[in-house]
Amino acid sequence: MLGFSTISLKIYEVILILYLPVLVKKLLLNKKLYRLIKHFVIEWKYLLLLTFVFGVLIPWEYKDELRSLSQRAFLRSLIQIVRLFLAIFSMLIPIFWIKFKIISLKKLFKIISYVVILTFTITIIDFLSAHQIRGLIPGARLLEGRFSGLNGEPRLFGKVMVFANILLYFAYRQSKDKVLKVAFYLTFAGIFLSASASAAVSLLFIVVPLRLIFLGFRKAFLIPVVFFIGLIIYTNGVLEGNGTVHKMELALGITMREKNTELSTVNEPALFTNFEVFDRAALNFLWNNPLYIFIGTGPNLISIPSSEYVDSYSRGIYGDVINSIPHSYFINVLSRSGLIGIYIIFLFFIRFNRKLKRLDLNKLRLILITAFIVNLTISSSLFFFVLGIIISIYIKYIYDNNSDTSSKFS
């Protein structure tokens, strides 16, 4: 029997824990604000019920002798329900800062710009110095020939740059500040350097097309031009070398993974073979156990039952059990709370988008729709912070324009 594995906290989670008493109090006293984020709270409450069912009452089990205690159903469900709670409340951090004038929106965007510039600079220095900076971090993965900086891996670096690109595009168009401009264009360079297929696909086929749709071809044309030129050059070099182009083709369905009966699970649709190992295993479990498509398996518990559905090739890499959750937010939510959770999350998006549309806040709608769709595909904890900034801008607009005199977000 294995013991506990290390339970690590991210920096934003530590900050949230310090803020939590104040944030919970403000949310409980503020019905208007609660109604804005209630859908995420409702899904969390449903997951709390599933924590009791699949973590305590009838806990998931699959080769538990190979798992540490914190990766088994009971403790894993408790840890994950707390992490999801913190992720939801990360939306309130920017709202709290701006409401109580700890920081202004303009200053917040400036700080985000400086963080992007600093992150990009460290990434370049780390790469050119053969990862000397990253080597100072205990337990950090060293991926030779890849740009990742202080992020866990190149994929995470790419995610950060994509979400920063979404935010800074809005901010730069509002103020034309030079720092915002520099940071905005560095996000494109960061996505190139990350060589992340998911980041490149998100930018090429979600972010840029939505800007063209919302803003018209002429206004948005200059932004992707640099990207497409760079993509052609970059594709012929770095991306081809590390297999990123092939991953992009898989994600888009242009090509399929090589078929081998030894790599396929029982009763697996061909489409599932295009997904990453954790997403693929989750989809196969749900496909073969359709009840859980509707009700879900509990807070990030899918890795326990889906371990049985890992293909033989991936099993040779990860062993007989997996502990990671699906990378796609859509598959993640479908796995943890089923179609019930999917319905709740999409209901939030539809209703909030409708509020912005009524106020003719099309630029803000662009951020919301882009961030929401991008997050469905690549999933990032940054999404909730971005959502908090969108809600902050929405609230500020209502105050400044007296659009709804009955709304009090104090």
mmCIF file of N, CA and C in Angstrom, residues 157-252:
data_model
loop_
_atom_site.group_PDB
_atom_site.id
_atom_site.type_symbol
_atom_site.label_atom_id
_atom_site.label_comp_id
_atom_site.label_asym_id
_atom_site.label_seq_id
_atom_site.Cartn_x
_atom_site.Cartn_y
_atom_site.Cartn_z
ATOM 1 N N PHE A 157 2.699 27.242 -21.074
ATOM 2 C CA PHE A 157 3.204 28.523 -21.559
ATOM 3 C C PHE A 157 2.319 29.030 -22.698
ATOM 4 N N GLY A 158 1.939 28.121 -23.595
ATOM 5 C CA GLY A 158 1.061 28.484 -24.704
ATOM 6 C C GLY A 158 -0.306 28.941 -24.228
ATOM 7 N N LYS A 159 -0.859 28.252 -23.222
ATOM 8 C CA LYS A 159 -2.167 28.636 -22.678
ATOM 9 C C LYS A 159 -2.138 30.044 -22.102
ATOM 10 N N VAL A 160 -1.093 30.325 -21.318
ATOM 11 C CA VAL A 160 -0.948 31.652 -20.711
ATOM 12 C C VAL A 160 -0.940 32.726 -21.781
ATOM 13 N N MET A 161 -0.199 32.486 -22.852
ATOM 14 C CA MET A 161 -0.087 33.474 -23.924
ATOM 15 C C MET A 161 -1.402 33.656 -24.683
ATOM 16 N N VAL A 162 -2.160 32.576 -24.860
ATOM 17 C CA VAL A 162 -3.447 32.683 -25.566
ATOM 18 C C VAL A 162 -4.427 33.531 -24.763
ATOM 19 N N PHE A 163 -4.568 33.246 -23.470
ATOM 20 C CA PHE A 163 -5.510 34.010 -22.651
ATOM 21 C C PHE A 163 -5.043 35.458 -22.463
ATOM 22 N N ALA A 164 -3.738 35.669 -22.386
ATOM 23 C CA ALA A 164 -3.218 37.033 -22.313
ATOM 24 C C ALA A 164 -3.514 37.771 -23.605
ATOM 25 N N ASN A 165 -3.418 37.084 -24.733
ATOM 26 C CA ASN A 165 -3.727 37.676 -26.030
ATOM 27 C C ASN A 165 -5.183 38.139 -26.095
ATOM 28 N N ILE A 166 -6.082 37.311 -25.575
ATOM 29 C CA ILE A 166 -7.513 37.644 -25.580
ATOM 30 C C ILE A 166 -7.783 38.905 -24.763
ATOM 31 N N LEU A 167 -7.200 38.980 -23.574
ATOM 32 C CA LEU A 167 -7.408 40.138 -22.706
ATOM 33 C C LEU A 167 -6.754 41.401 -23.253
ATOM 34 N N LEU A 168 -5.500 41.263 -23.694
ATOM 35 C CA LEU A 168 -4.732 42.438 -24.112
ATOM 36 C C LEU A 168 -5.240 43.017 -25.428
ATOM 37 N N TYR A 169 -5.861 42.211 -26.249
ATOM 38 C CA TYR A 169 -6.456 42.735 -27.483
ATOM 39 C C TYR A 169 -7.545 43.744 -27.139
ATOM 40 N N PHE A 170 -8.372 43.386 -26.159
ATOM 41 C CA PHE A 170 -9.424 44.297 -25.705
ATOM 42 C C PHE A 170 -8.812 45.552 -25.095
ATOM 43 N N ALA A 171 -7.822 45.373 -24.211
ATOM 44 C CA ALA A 171 -7.219 46.500 -23.503
ATOM 45 C C ALA A 171 -6.490 47.435 -24.456
ATOM 46 N N TYR A 172 -5.744 46.878 -25.404
ATOM 47 C CA TYR A 172 -4.969 47.693 -26.340
ATOM 48 C C TYR A 172 -5.890 48.520 -27.241
ATOM 49 N N ARG A 173 -6.993 47.927 -27.672
ATOM 50 C CA ARG A 173 -7.940 48.659 -28.524
ATOM 51 C C ARG A 173 -8.629 49.787 -27.761
ATOM 52 N N GLN A 174 -8.677 49.659 -26.433
ATOM 53 C CA GLN A 174 -9.323 50.686 -25.623
ATOM 54 C C GLN A 174 -8.399 51.871 -25.347
ATOM 55 N N SER A 175 -7.095 51.610 -25.147
ATOM 56 C CA SER A 175 -6.216 52.695 -24.696
ATOM 57 C C SER A 175 -5.037 53.011 -25.609
ATOM 58 N N LYS A 176 -4.623 52.056 -26.454
ATOM 59 C CA LYS A 176 -3.471 52.244 -27.350
ATOM 60 C C LYS A 176 -2.167 52.493 -26.583
ATOM 61 N N ASP A 177 -2.120 52.055 -25.341
ATOM 62 C CA ASP A 177 -0.915 52.210 -24.538
ATOM 63 C C ASP A 177 0.223 51.382 -25.135
ATOM 64 N N LYS A 178 1.448 51.934 -25.156
ATOM 65 C CA LYS A 178 2.586 51.265 -25.786
ATOM 66 C C LYS A 178 2.960 49.971 -25.077
ATOM 67 N N VAL A 179 2.863 49.973 -23.746
ATOM 68 C CA VAL A 179 3.191 48.757 -22.988
ATOM 69 C C VAL A 179 2.214 47.646 -23.336
ATOM 70 N N LEU A 180 0.927 48.004 -23.443
ATOM 71 C CA LEU A 180 -0.087 47.028 -23.830
ATOM 72 C C LEU A 180 0.188 46.491 -25.229
ATOM 73 N N LYS A 181 0.611 47.394 -26.121
ATOM 74 C CA LYS A 181 0.898 47.000 -27.498
ATOM 75 C C LYS A 181 2.053 46.005 -27.554
ATOM 76 N N VAL A 182 3.121 46.311 -26.835
ATOM 77 C CA VAL A 182 4.295 45.418 -26.823
ATOM 78 C C VAL A 182 3.910 44.049 -26.272
ATOM 79 N N ALA A 183 3.205 44.044 -25.144
ATOM 80 C CA ALA A 183 2.805 42.785 -24.515
ATOM 81 C C ALA A 183 1.879 41.994 -25.425
ATOM 82 N N PHE A 184 0.955 42.692 -26.087
ATOM 83 C CA PHE A 184 0.001 42.034 -26.983
ATOM 84 C C PHE A 184 0.726 41.291 -28.101
ATOM 85 N N TYR A 185 1.662 41.952 -28.764
ATOM 86 C CA TYR A 185 2.371 41.304 -29.864
ATOM 87 C C TYR A 185 3.336 40.231 -29.370
ATOM 88 N N LEU A 186 3.808 40.366 -28.146
ATOM 89 C CA LEU A 186 4.663 39.317 -27.591
ATOM 90 C C LEU A 186 3.884 38.029 -27.345
ATOM 91 N N THR A 187 2.580 38.145 -27.123
ATOM 92 C CA THR A 187 1.781 36.929 -26.923
ATOM 93 C C THR A 187 1.777 36.065 -28.182
ATOM 94 N N PHE A 188 1.781 36.708 -29.362
ATOM 95 C CA PHE A 188 1.866 35.943 -30.614
ATOM 96 C C PHE A 188 3.201 35.203 -30.674
ATOM 97 N N ALA A 189 4.271 35.919 -30.341
ATOM 98 C CA ALA A 189 5.601 35.305 -30.350
ATOM 99 C C ALA A 189 5.661 34.166 -29.338
ATOM 100 N N GLY A 190 5.028 34.372 -28.184
ATOM 101 C CA GLY A 190 5.019 33.344 -27.154
ATOM 102 C C GLY A 190 4.313 32.081 -27.610
ATOM 103 N N ILE A 191 3.209 32.246 -28.335
ATOM 104 C CA ILE A 191 2.477 31.085 -28.857
ATOM 105 C C ILE A 191 3.328 30.331 -29.872
ATOM 106 N N PHE A 192 4.038 31.075 -30.741
ATOM 107 C CA PHE A 192 4.966 30.444 -31.691
ATOM 108 C C PHE A 192 6.008 29.615 -30.949
ATOM 109 N N LEU A 193 6.640 30.260 -29.961
ATOM 110 C CA LEU A 193 7.755 29.617 -29.279
ATOM 111 C C LEU A 193 7.314 28.422 -28.435
ATOM 112 N N SER A 194 6.109 28.454 -27.929
ATOM 113 C CA SER A 194 5.621 27.333 -27.121
ATOM 114 C C SER A 194 5.510 26.061 -27.952
ATOM 115 N N ALA A 195 5.324 26.239 -29.271
ATOM 116 C CA ALA A 195 5.142 25.096 -30.174
ATOM 117 C C ALA A 195 4.035 24.175 -29.669
ATOM 118 N N SER A 196 3.033 24.777 -29.014
ATOM 119 C CA SER A 196 1.907 24.013 -28.489
ATOM 120 C C SER A 196 0.821 23.916 -29.546
ATOM 121 N N ALA A 197 0.460 22.696 -29.908
ATOM 122 C CA ALA A 197 -0.566 22.493 -30.928
ATOM 123 C C ALA A 197 -1.903 23.082 -30.490
ATOM 124 N N SER A 198 -2.270 22.863 -29.212
ATOM 125 C CA SER A 198 -3.559 23.352 -28.726
ATOM 126 C C SER A 198 -3.608 24.875 -28.726
ATOM 127 N N ALA A 199 -2.495 25.519 -28.367
ATOM 128 C CA ALA A 199 -2.448 26.983 -28.364
ATOM 129 C C ALA A 199 -2.527 27.525 -29.785
ATOM 130 N N ALA A 200 -1.797 26.908 -30.712
ATOM 131 C CA ALA A 200 -1.795 27.360 -32.106
ATOM 132 C C ALA A 200 -3.164 27.182 -32.750
ATOM 133 N N VAL A 201 -3.796 26.033 -32.498
ATOM 134 C CA VAL A 201 -5.133 25.774 -33.043
ATOM 135 C C VAL A 201 -6.145 26.765 -32.473
ATOM 136 N N SER A 202 -6.042 27.032 -31.163
ATOM 137 C CA SER A 202 -6.963 27.984 -30.526
ATOM 138 C C SER A 202 -6.843 29.372 -31.150
ATOM 139 N N LEU A 203 -5.600 29.812 -31.363
ATOM 140 C CA LEU A 203 -5.399 31.140 -31.932
ATOM 141 C C LEU A 203 -5.844 31.202 -33.389
ATOM 142 N N LEU A 204 -5.439 30.204 -34.171
ATOM 143 C CA LEU A 204 -5.720 30.206 -35.607
ATOM 144 C C LEU A 204 -7.190 30.007 -35.940
ATOM 145 N N PHE A 205 -7.846 29.131 -35.209
ATOM 146 C CA PHE A 205 -9.183 28.710 -35.622
ATOM 147 C C PHE A 205 -10.303 29.135 -34.664
ATOM 148 N N ILE A 206 -9.949 29.839 -33.576
ATOM 149 C CA ILE A 206 -10.978 30.370 -32.680
ATOM 150 C C ILE A 206 -10.796 31.874 -32.483
ATOM 151 N N VAL A 207 -9.638 32.283 -31.959
ATOM 152 C CA VAL A 207 -9.413 33.682 -31.592
ATOM 153 C C VAL A 207 -9.485 34.601 -32.808
ATOM 154 N N VAL A 208 -8.661 34.339 -33.825
ATOM 155 C CA VAL A 208 -8.602 35.221 -34.997
ATOM 156 C C VAL A 208 -9.917 35.229 -35.777
ATOM 157 N N PRO A 209 -10.523 34.069 -36.085
ATOM 158 C CA PRO A 209 -11.802 34.094 -36.816
ATOM 159 C C PRO A 209 -12.899 34.874 -36.092
ATOM 160 N N LEU A 210 -12.965 34.747 -34.752
ATOM 161 C CA LEU A 210 -13.999 35.477 -34.009
ATOM 162 C C LEU A 210 -13.774 36.983 -34.092
ATOM 163 N N ARG A 211 -12.511 37.408 -34.111
ATOM 164 C CA ARG A 211 -12.233 38.838 -34.274
ATOM 165 C C ARG A 211 -12.674 39.320 -35.648
ATOM 166 N N LEU A 212 -12.460 38.504 -36.647
ATOM 167 C CA LEU A 212 -12.886 38.866 -37.995
ATOM 168 C C LEU A 212 -14.404 38.989 -38.065
ATOM 169 N N ILE A 213 -15.097 38.075 -37.397
ATOM 170 C CA ILE A 213 -16.561 38.084 -37.400
ATOM 171 C C ILE A 213 -17.108 39.315 -36.672
ATOM 172 N N PHE A 214 -16.537 39.619 -35.502
ATOM 173 C CA PHE A 214 -17.040 40.709 -34.670
ATOM 174 C C PHE A 214 -16.627 42.098 -35.169
ATOM 175 N N LEU A 215 -15.412 42.206 -35.690
ATOM 176 C CA LEU A 215 -14.867 43.526 -35.973
ATOM 177 C C LEU A 215 -14.739 43.857 -37.455
ATOM 178 N N GLY A 216 -15.001 42.898 -38.301
ATOM 179 C CA GLY A 216 -14.873 43.159 -39.730
ATOM 180 C C GLY A 216 -13.461 42.881 -40.220
ATOM 181 N N PHE A 217 -13.334 42.526 -41.471
ATOM 182 C CA PHE A 217 -12.055 42.091 -42.034
ATOM 183 C C PHE A 217 -10.993 43.176 -41.977
ATOM 184 N N ARG A 218 -11.325 44.392 -42.342
ATOM 185 C CA ARG A 218 -10.316 45.466 -42.418
ATOM 186 C C ARG A 218 -9.703 45.776 -41.063
ATOM 187 N N LYS A 219 -10.546 45.874 -40.032
ATOM 188 C CA LYS A 219 -10.047 46.246 -38.705
ATOM 189 C C LYS A 219 -9.178 45.153 -38.088
ATOM 190 N N ALA A 220 -9.524 43.908 -38.343
ATOM 191 C CA ALA A 220 -8.803 42.816 -37.700
ATOM 192 C C ALA A 220 -7.706 42.218 -38.566
ATOM 193 N N PHE A 221 -7.600 42.686 -39.806
ATOM 194 C CA PHE A 221 -6.705 42.042 -40.769
ATOM 195 C C PHE A 221 -5.237 42.093 -40.362
ATOM 196 N N LEU A 222 -4.766 43.261 -39.912
ATOM 197 C CA LEU A 222 -3.339 43.417 -39.634
ATOM 198 C C LEU A 222 -2.840 42.518 -38.511
ATOM 199 N N ILE A 223 -3.732 42.160 -37.578
ATOM 200 C CA ILE A 223 -3.316 41.345 -36.435
ATOM 201 C C ILE A 223 -2.891 39.935 -36.852
ATOM 202 N N PRO A 224 -3.707 39.219 -37.654
ATOM 203 C CA PRO A 224 -3.285 37.865 -38.015
ATOM 204 C C PRO A 224 -2.255 37.793 -39.132
ATOM 205 N N VAL A 225 -2.045 38.889 -39.884
ATOM 206 C CA VAL A 225 -1.095 38.850 -40.994
ATOM 207 C C VAL A 225 0.287 38.409 -40.513
ATOM 208 N N VAL A 226 0.776 39.058 -39.442
ATOM 209 C CA VAL A 226 2.085 38.717 -38.895
ATOM 210 C C VAL A 226 2.093 37.264 -38.436
ATOM 211 N N PHE A 227 0.982 36.853 -37.856
ATOM 212 C CA PHE A 227 0.896 35.489 -37.362
ATOM 213 C C PHE A 227 1.001 34.471 -38.493
ATOM 214 N N PHE A 228 0.262 34.685 -39.579
ATOM 215 C CA PHE A 228 0.257 33.725 -40.684
ATOM 216 C C PHE A 228 1.619 33.653 -41.378
ATOM 217 N N ILE A 229 2.260 34.799 -41.549
ATOM 218 C CA ILE A 229 3.593 34.803 -42.164
ATOM 219 C C ILE A 229 4.574 34.030 -41.287
ATOM 220 N N GLY A 230 4.535 34.325 -39.989
ATOM 221 C CA GLY A 230 5.407 33.627 -39.063
ATOM 222 C C GLY A 230 5.102 32.141 -39.008
ATOM 223 N N LEU A 231 3.803 31.800 -39.116
ATOM 224 C CA LEU A 231 3.404 30.397 -39.042
ATOM 225 C C LEU A 231 4.014 29.590 -40.182
ATOM 226 N N ILE A 232 4.002 30.159 -41.378
ATOM 227 C CA ILE A 232 4.564 29.460 -42.548
ATOM 228 C C ILE A 232 6.037 29.159 -42.330
ATOM 229 N N ILE A 233 6.770 30.187 -41.864
ATOM 230 C CA ILE A 233 8.209 30.013 -41.620
ATOM 231 C C ILE A 233 8.451 29.020 -40.493
ATOM 232 N N TYR A 234 7.677 29.198 -39.415
ATOM 233 C CA TYR A 234 7.888 28.399 -38.214
ATOM 234 C C TYR A 234 7.504 26.933 -38.441
ATOM 235 N N THR A 235 6.425 26.720 -39.226
ATOM 236 C CA THR A 235 5.955 25.369 -39.509
ATOM 237 C C THR A 235 7.020 24.542 -40.207
ATOM 238 N N ASN A 236 7.754 25.191 -41.106
ATOM 239 C CA ASN A 236 8.783 24.470 -41.857
ATOM 240 C C ASN A 236 10.011 24.149 -41.019
ATOM 241 N N GLY A 237 10.082 24.724 -39.814
ATOM 242 C CA GLY A 237 11.250 24.485 -38.959
ATOM 243 C C GLY A 237 10.898 23.773 -37.694
ATOM 244 N N VAL A 238 10.702 24.549 -36.622
ATOM 245 C CA VAL A 238 10.542 23.990 -35.279
ATOM 246 C C VAL A 238 9.335 23.068 -35.153
ATOM 247 N N LEU A 239 8.173 23.513 -35.674
ATOM 248 C CA LEU A 239 6.955 22.738 -35.455
ATOM 249 C C LEU A 239 7.027 21.360 -36.079
ATOM 250 N N GLU A 240 7.549 21.272 -37.300
ATOM 251 C CA GLU A 240 7.683 19.976 -37.947
ATOM 252 C C GLU A 240 8.625 19.080 -37.156
ATOM 253 N N GLY A 241 9.653 19.714 -36.593
ATOM 254 C CA GLY A 241 10.675 18.953 -35.880
ATOM 255 C C GLY A 241 10.162 18.278 -34.624
ATOM 256 N N ASN A 242 9.226 18.925 -33.887
ATOM 257 C CA ASN A 242 8.767 18.303 -32.629
ATOM 258 C C ASN A 242 7.370 17.697 -32.733
ATOM 259 N N GLY A 243 6.837 17.611 -33.944
ATOM 260 C CA GLY A 243 5.563 16.929 -34.133
ATOM 261 C C GLY A 243 4.345 17.772 -33.872
ATOM 262 N N THR A 244 4.506 19.073 -33.682
ATOM 263 C CA THR A 244 3.358 19.934 -33.379
ATOM 264 C C THR A 244 2.368 19.986 -34.535
ATOM 265 N N VAL A 245 2.867 20.029 -35.762
ATOM 266 C CA VAL A 245 1.978 20.083 -36.927
ATOM 267 C C VAL A 245 1.089 18.846 -36.966
ATOM 268 N N HIS A 246 1.681 17.687 -36.688
ATOM 269 C CA HIS A 246 0.902 16.451 -36.686
ATOM 270 C C HIS A 246 -0.182 16.502 -35.606
ATOM 271 N N LYS A 247 0.170 17.060 -34.433
ATOM 272 C CA LYS A 247 -0.814 17.188 -33.353
ATOM 273 C C LYS A 247 -1.949 18.126 -33.762
ATOM 274 N N MET A 248 -1.606 19.217 -34.474
ATOM 275 C CA MET A 248 -2.632 20.139 -34.955
ATOM 276 C C MET A 248 -3.563 19.439 -35.938
ATOM 277 N N GLU A 249 -3.003 18.628 -36.815
ATOM 278 C CA GLU A 249 -3.807 17.897 -37.788
ATOM 279 C C GLU A 249 -4.741 16.907 -37.093
ATOM 280 N N LEU A 250 -4.239 16.273 -36.029
ATOM 281 C CA LEU A 250 -5.068 15.355 -35.257
ATOM 282 C C LEU A 250 -6.227 16.097 -34.604
ATOM 283 N N ALA A 251 -5.915 17.250 -34.017
ATOM 284 C CA ALA A 251 -6.940 18.035 -33.319
ATOM 285 C C ALA A 251 -8.033 18.507 -34.260
ATOM 286 N N LEU A 252 -7.646 18.782 -35.496
ATOM 287 C CA LEU A 252 -8.595 19.294 -36.482
ATOM 288 C C LEU A 252 -9.264 18.181 -37.284
#
